[in-house]
């Protein structure tokens, strides 16, 4: 099932709430649970720079803290013609908490890329190796 318009719209709306005063690069994310809930996130920067949290991780941590543990898909939105793929730190967290979900990258007009987590993070480190 392709990403719904509602999921993409939620990621675009979350992007509007980004706190990106330092980079000016606003990102929104929307995470869909297996039972159809949508949880959003935006990137949040601060003056330390290094304590910035990406939109994807904000969405995942919000979802988990609200009791959601099973996910189907994430939409990531930035205002760029090229896809904005999740950073390495986010890929690790996405893999560990969401598994092989579909990751849809979009901008303000259209979907720019769709990939599975296993394509974004081949040969992952996770608890199976501990
Ligand atoms: N950022 C995200 O929130 N998600 C991504 O997928 C890529 C980058 C944020 C981090 C930082 O606030 C800004 O975009 C520029 O790197």
PDB file of C-alpha atoms and ligand atoms in Angstrom:
ATOM      1  CA  UNK A   1       0.000   0.000   0.000  1.00  0.00           C
ATOM      2  CA  UNK A   2       1.542   3.370  -0.974  1.00  0.00           C
ATOM      3  CA  UNK A   3       1.978   6.168   1.543  1.00  0.00           C
ATOM      4  CA  UNK A   4      -1.347   7.869   2.057  1.00  0.00           C
ATOM      5  CA  UNK A   5      -1.889  11.518   1.287  1.00  0.00           C
ATOM      6  CA  UNK A   6      -2.683  11.937   4.984  1.00  0.00           C
ATOM      7  CA  UNK A   7       0.739  10.620   6.028  1.00  0.00           C
ATOM      8  CA  UNK A   8       2.536  12.916   3.580  1.00  0.00           C
ATOM      9  CA  UNK A   9       0.407  15.876   4.649  1.00  0.00           C
ATOM     10  CA  UNK A  10       1.201  15.148   8.302  1.00  0.00           C
ATOM     11  CA  UNK A  11       4.946  15.177   7.569  1.00  0.00           C
ATOM     12  CA  UNK A  12       4.626  18.460   5.669  1.00  0.00           C
ATOM     13  CA  UNK A  13       2.688  20.011   8.553  1.00  0.00           C
ATOM     14  CA  UNK A  14       5.254  18.770  11.084  1.00  0.00           C
ATOM     15  CA  UNK A  15       7.998  20.358   9.001  1.00  0.00           C
ATOM     16  CA  UNK A  16       6.362  23.737   9.562  1.00  0.00           C
ATOM     17  CA  UNK A  17       6.999  23.274  13.299  1.00  0.00           C
ATOM     18  CA  UNK A  18      10.727  22.592  12.857  1.00  0.00           C
ATOM     19  CA  UNK A  19      13.116  24.605  15.008  1.00  0.00           C
ATOM     20  CA  UNK A  20      15.944  25.026  12.519  1.00  0.00           C
ATOM     21  CA  UNK A  21      17.289  28.460  13.444  1.00  0.00           C
ATOM     22  CA  UNK A  22      20.898  27.459  12.753  1.00  0.00           C
ATOM     23  CA  UNK A  23      20.756  25.422   9.557  1.00  0.00           C
ATOM     24  CA  UNK A  24      17.560  26.854   8.147  1.00  0.00           C
ATOM     25  CA  UNK A  25      16.879  23.308   6.909  1.00  0.00           C
ATOM     26  CA  UNK A  26      13.413  22.272   8.077  1.00  0.00           C
ATOM     27  CA  UNK A  27      12.480  18.606   8.102  1.00  0.00           C
ATOM     28  CA  UNK A  28       9.216  16.891   8.968  1.00  0.00           C
ATOM     29  CA  UNK A  29       8.552  13.217   9.568  1.00  0.00           C
ATOM     30  CA  UNK A  30       5.390  11.176   9.919  1.00  0.00           C
ATOM     31  CA  UNK A  31       5.450   7.625  11.240  1.00  0.00           C
ATOM     32  CA  UNK A  32       2.565   5.254  10.578  1.00  0.00           C
ATOM     33  CA  UNK A  33       1.852   2.471  13.045  1.00  0.00           C
ATOM     34  CA  UNK A  34       0.596  -0.941  11.950  1.00  0.00           C
ATOM     35  CA  UNK A  35      -2.794  -0.045  13.413  1.00  0.00           C
ATOM     36  CA  UNK A  36      -3.021   3.186  11.445  1.00  0.00           C
ATOM     37  CA  UNK A  37      -1.939   5.872  13.899  1.00  0.00           C
ATOM     38  CA  UNK A  38       0.216   8.745  12.652  1.00  0.00           C
ATOM     39  CA  UNK A  39       2.918  10.239  14.882  1.00  0.00           C
ATOM     40  CA  UNK A  40       4.894  13.220  13.644  1.00  0.00           C
ATOM     41  CA  UNK A  41       8.255  14.784  14.361  1.00  0.00           C
ATOM     42  CA  UNK A  42      10.305  17.789  13.271  1.00  0.00           C
ATOM     43  CA  UNK A  43      13.977  18.590  13.623  1.00  0.00           C
ATOM     44  CA  UNK A  44      14.838  20.577  16.727  1.00  0.00           C
ATOM     45  CA  UNK A  45      18.108  22.498  16.805  1.00  0.00           C
ATOM     46  CA  UNK A  46      19.672  24.479  19.612  1.00  0.00           C
ATOM     47  CA  UNK A  47      22.730  26.668  20.164  1.00  0.00           C
ATOM     48  CA  UNK A  48      24.960  23.705  20.984  1.00  0.00           C
ATOM     49  CA  UNK A  49      24.422  22.441  17.416  1.00  0.00           C
ATOM     50  CA  UNK A  50      25.503  18.954  18.503  1.00  0.00           C
ATOM     51  CA  UNK A  51      22.366  18.350  20.561  1.00  0.00           C
ATOM     52  CA  UNK A  52      20.166  18.749  17.496  1.00  0.00           C
ATOM     53  CA  UNK A  53      17.653  15.961  17.049  1.00  0.00           C
ATOM     54  CA  UNK A  54      16.393  14.990  13.609  1.00  0.00           C
ATOM     55  CA  UNK A  55      12.724  14.804  12.695  1.00  0.00           C
ATOM     56  CA  UNK A  56      12.844  11.021  12.309  1.00  0.00           C
ATOM     57  CA  UNK A  57      14.108  10.358  15.818  1.00  0.00           C
ATOM     58  CA  UNK A  58      11.674  12.849  17.354  1.00  0.00           C
ATOM     59  CA  UNK A  59       8.804  10.965  15.689  1.00  0.00           C
ATOM     60  CA  UNK A  60      10.065   7.560  16.839  1.00  0.00           C
ATOM     61  CA  UNK A  61      10.674   8.633  20.436  1.00  0.00           C
ATOM     62  CA  UNK A  62       7.297  10.368  20.613  1.00  0.00           C
ATOM     63  CA  UNK A  63       5.615   7.237  19.288  1.00  0.00           C
ATOM     64  CA  UNK A  64       7.360   4.895  21.692  1.00  0.00           C
ATOM     65  CA  UNK A  65       6.662   7.105  24.674  1.00  0.00           C
ATOM     66  CA  UNK A  66       2.991   7.087  23.693  1.00  0.00           C
ATOM     67  CA  UNK A  67       2.982   3.277  23.692  1.00  0.00           C
ATOM     68  CA  UNK A  68       3.321   2.477  19.995  1.00  0.00           C
ATOM     69  CA  UNK A  69       5.765  -0.326  19.156  1.00  0.00           C
ATOM     70  CA  UNK A  70       4.833  -1.602  15.671  1.00  0.00           C
ATOM     71  CA  UNK A  71       5.373   0.535  12.593  1.00  0.00           C
ATOM     72  CA  UNK A  72       4.725   0.276   8.875  1.00  0.00           C
ATOM     73  CA  UNK A  73       6.081   3.357   7.146  1.00  0.00           C
ATOM     74  CA  UNK A  74       7.775   6.726   7.611  1.00  0.00           C
ATOM     75  CA  UNK A  75       7.533   9.816   5.415  1.00  0.00           C
ATOM     76  CA  UNK A  76      10.376  12.353   5.544  1.00  0.00           C
ATOM     77  CA  UNK A  77       9.764  15.796   4.043  1.00  0.00           C
ATOM     78  CA  UNK A  78      12.225  18.566   3.212  1.00  0.00           C
ATOM     79  CA  UNK A  79      11.918  21.489   0.801  1.00  0.00           C
ATOM     80  CA  UNK A  80      14.458  20.162  -1.700  1.00  0.00           C
ATOM     81  CA  UNK A  81      14.187  18.757  -5.229  1.00  0.00           C
ATOM     82  CA  UNK A  82      16.430  15.815  -4.298  1.00  0.00           C
ATOM     83  CA  UNK A  83      15.385  13.227  -1.690  1.00  0.00           C
ATOM     84  CA  UNK A  84      16.443  13.912   1.911  1.00  0.00           C
ATOM     85  CA  UNK A  85      17.501  10.520   3.241  1.00  0.00           C
ATOM     86  CA  UNK A  86      17.743   9.869   6.997  1.00  0.00           C
ATOM     87  CA  UNK A  87      21.173  10.432   8.570  1.00  0.00           C
ATOM     88  CA  UNK A  88      23.200   7.506   9.864  1.00  0.00           C
ATOM     89  CA  UNK A  89      22.137   7.958  13.478  1.00  0.00           C
ATOM     90  CA  UNK A  90      18.478   7.977  12.463  1.00  0.00           C
ATOM     91  CA  UNK A  91      18.921   4.886  10.287  1.00  0.00           C
ATOM     92  CA  UNK A  92      20.213   2.948  13.285  1.00  0.00           C
ATOM     93  CA  UNK A  93      17.314   4.047  15.496  1.00  0.00           C
ATOM     94  CA  UNK A  94      14.796   3.458  12.700  1.00  0.00           C
ATOM     95  CA  UNK A  95      16.108  -0.058  12.140  1.00  0.00           C
ATOM     96  CA  UNK A  96      16.149  -0.983  15.813  1.00  0.00           C
ATOM     97  CA  UNK A  97      12.701   0.371  16.651  1.00  0.00           C
ATOM     98  CA  UNK A  98      10.842   0.114  13.356  1.00  0.00           C
ATOM     99  CA  UNK A  99      12.532  -2.750  11.497  1.00  0.00           C
ATOM    100  CA  UNK A 100      12.221  -3.055   7.735  1.00  0.00           C
ATOM    101  CA  UNK A 101       9.694  -0.262   7.230  1.00  0.00           C
ATOM    102  CA  UNK A 102       9.165   1.615   4.008  1.00  0.00           C
ATOM    103  CA  UNK A 103      10.804   5.058   3.989  1.00  0.00           C
ATOM    104  CA  UNK A 104       9.164   7.600   1.720  1.00  0.00           C
ATOM    105  CA  UNK A 105      11.033  10.822   0.948  1.00  0.00           C
ATOM    106  CA  UNK A 106       9.018  13.764  -0.280  1.00  0.00           C
ATOM    107  CA  UNK A 107       9.218  17.484  -0.794  1.00  0.00           C
ATOM    108  CA  UNK A 108       6.441  20.060  -0.737  1.00  0.00           C
ATOM    109  CA  UNK A 109       5.157  18.958  -4.152  1.00  0.00           C
ATOM    110  CA  UNK A 110       5.830  15.260  -4.651  1.00  0.00           C
ATOM    111  CA  UNK A 111       7.361  11.985  -3.519  1.00  0.00           C
ATOM    112  CA  UNK A 112      11.065  11.942  -4.463  1.00  0.00           C
ATOM    113  CA  UNK A 113      12.142   8.441  -3.376  1.00  0.00           C
ATOM    114  CA  UNK A 114      10.864   5.279  -1.697  1.00  0.00           C
ATOM    115  CA  UNK A 115      13.193   2.722  -0.112  1.00  0.00           C
ATOM    116  CA  UNK A 116      13.025  -0.081   2.415  1.00  0.00           C
ATOM    117  CA  UNK A 117      15.110   0.223   5.581  1.00  0.00           C
ATOM    118  CA  UNK A 118      17.167  -2.796   4.504  1.00  0.00           C
ATOM    119  CA  UNK A 119      18.278  -0.806   1.457  1.00  0.00           C
ATOM    120  CA  UNK A 120      19.128   2.250   3.549  1.00  0.00           C
ATOM    121  CA  UNK A 121      20.985   0.223   6.190  1.00  0.00           C
ATOM    122  CA  UNK A 122      22.408  -3.022   4.828  1.00  0.00           C
ATOM    123  CA  UNK A 123      24.233  -5.253   7.298  1.00  0.00           C
ATOM    124  CA  UNK A 124      22.893  -3.497  10.405  1.00  0.00           C
ATOM    125  CA  UNK A 125      24.175  -3.940  13.936  1.00  0.00           C
ATOM    126  CA  UNK A 126      21.332  -4.848  16.291  1.00  0.00           C
ATOM    127  CA  UNK A 127      20.397  -6.938  19.323  1.00  0.00           C
ATOM    128  CA  UNK A 128      20.562 -10.205  17.370  1.00  0.00           C
ATOM    129  CA  UNK A 129      24.343  -9.804  17.435  1.00  0.00           C
ATOM    130  CA  UNK A 130      24.664  -9.268  21.184  1.00  0.00           C
TER     131      UNK A 130
HETATM  132  N1  LIG B   1      17.807  16.589   9.476  1.00  0.00           N
HETATM  133  C1  LIG B   1      16.698  15.872   9.802  1.00  0.00           C
HETATM  134  O1  LIG B   1      15.924  16.254  10.683  1.00  0.00           O
HETATM  135  N2  LIG B   1      16.465  14.725   9.117  1.00  0.00           N
HETATM  136  C2  LIG B   1      17.181  14.303   8.050  1.00  0.00           C
HETATM  137  O2  LIG B   1      16.842  13.289   7.457  1.00  0.00           O
HETATM  138  C3  LIG B   1      18.376  15.043   7.619  1.00  0.00           C
HETATM  139  C4  LIG B   1      18.764  16.178   8.477  1.00  0.00           C
HETATM  140  C5  LIG B   1      18.028  17.876  10.161  1.00  0.00           C
HETATM  141  C6  LIG B   1      19.153  17.931  11.140  1.00  0.00           C
HETATM  142  C7  LIG B   1      19.458  19.407  11.150  1.00  0.00           C
HETATM  143  O3  LIG B   1      18.567  20.051  12.034  1.00  0.00           O
HETATM  144  C8  LIG B   1      19.138  19.865   9.739  1.00  0.00           C
HETATM  145  O4  LIG B   1      18.316  18.858   9.182  1.00  0.00           O
HETATM  146  C9  LIG B   1      20.358  20.073   8.860  1.00  0.00           C
HETATM  147  O5  LIG B   1      21.188  18.973   8.884  1.00  0.00           O
END
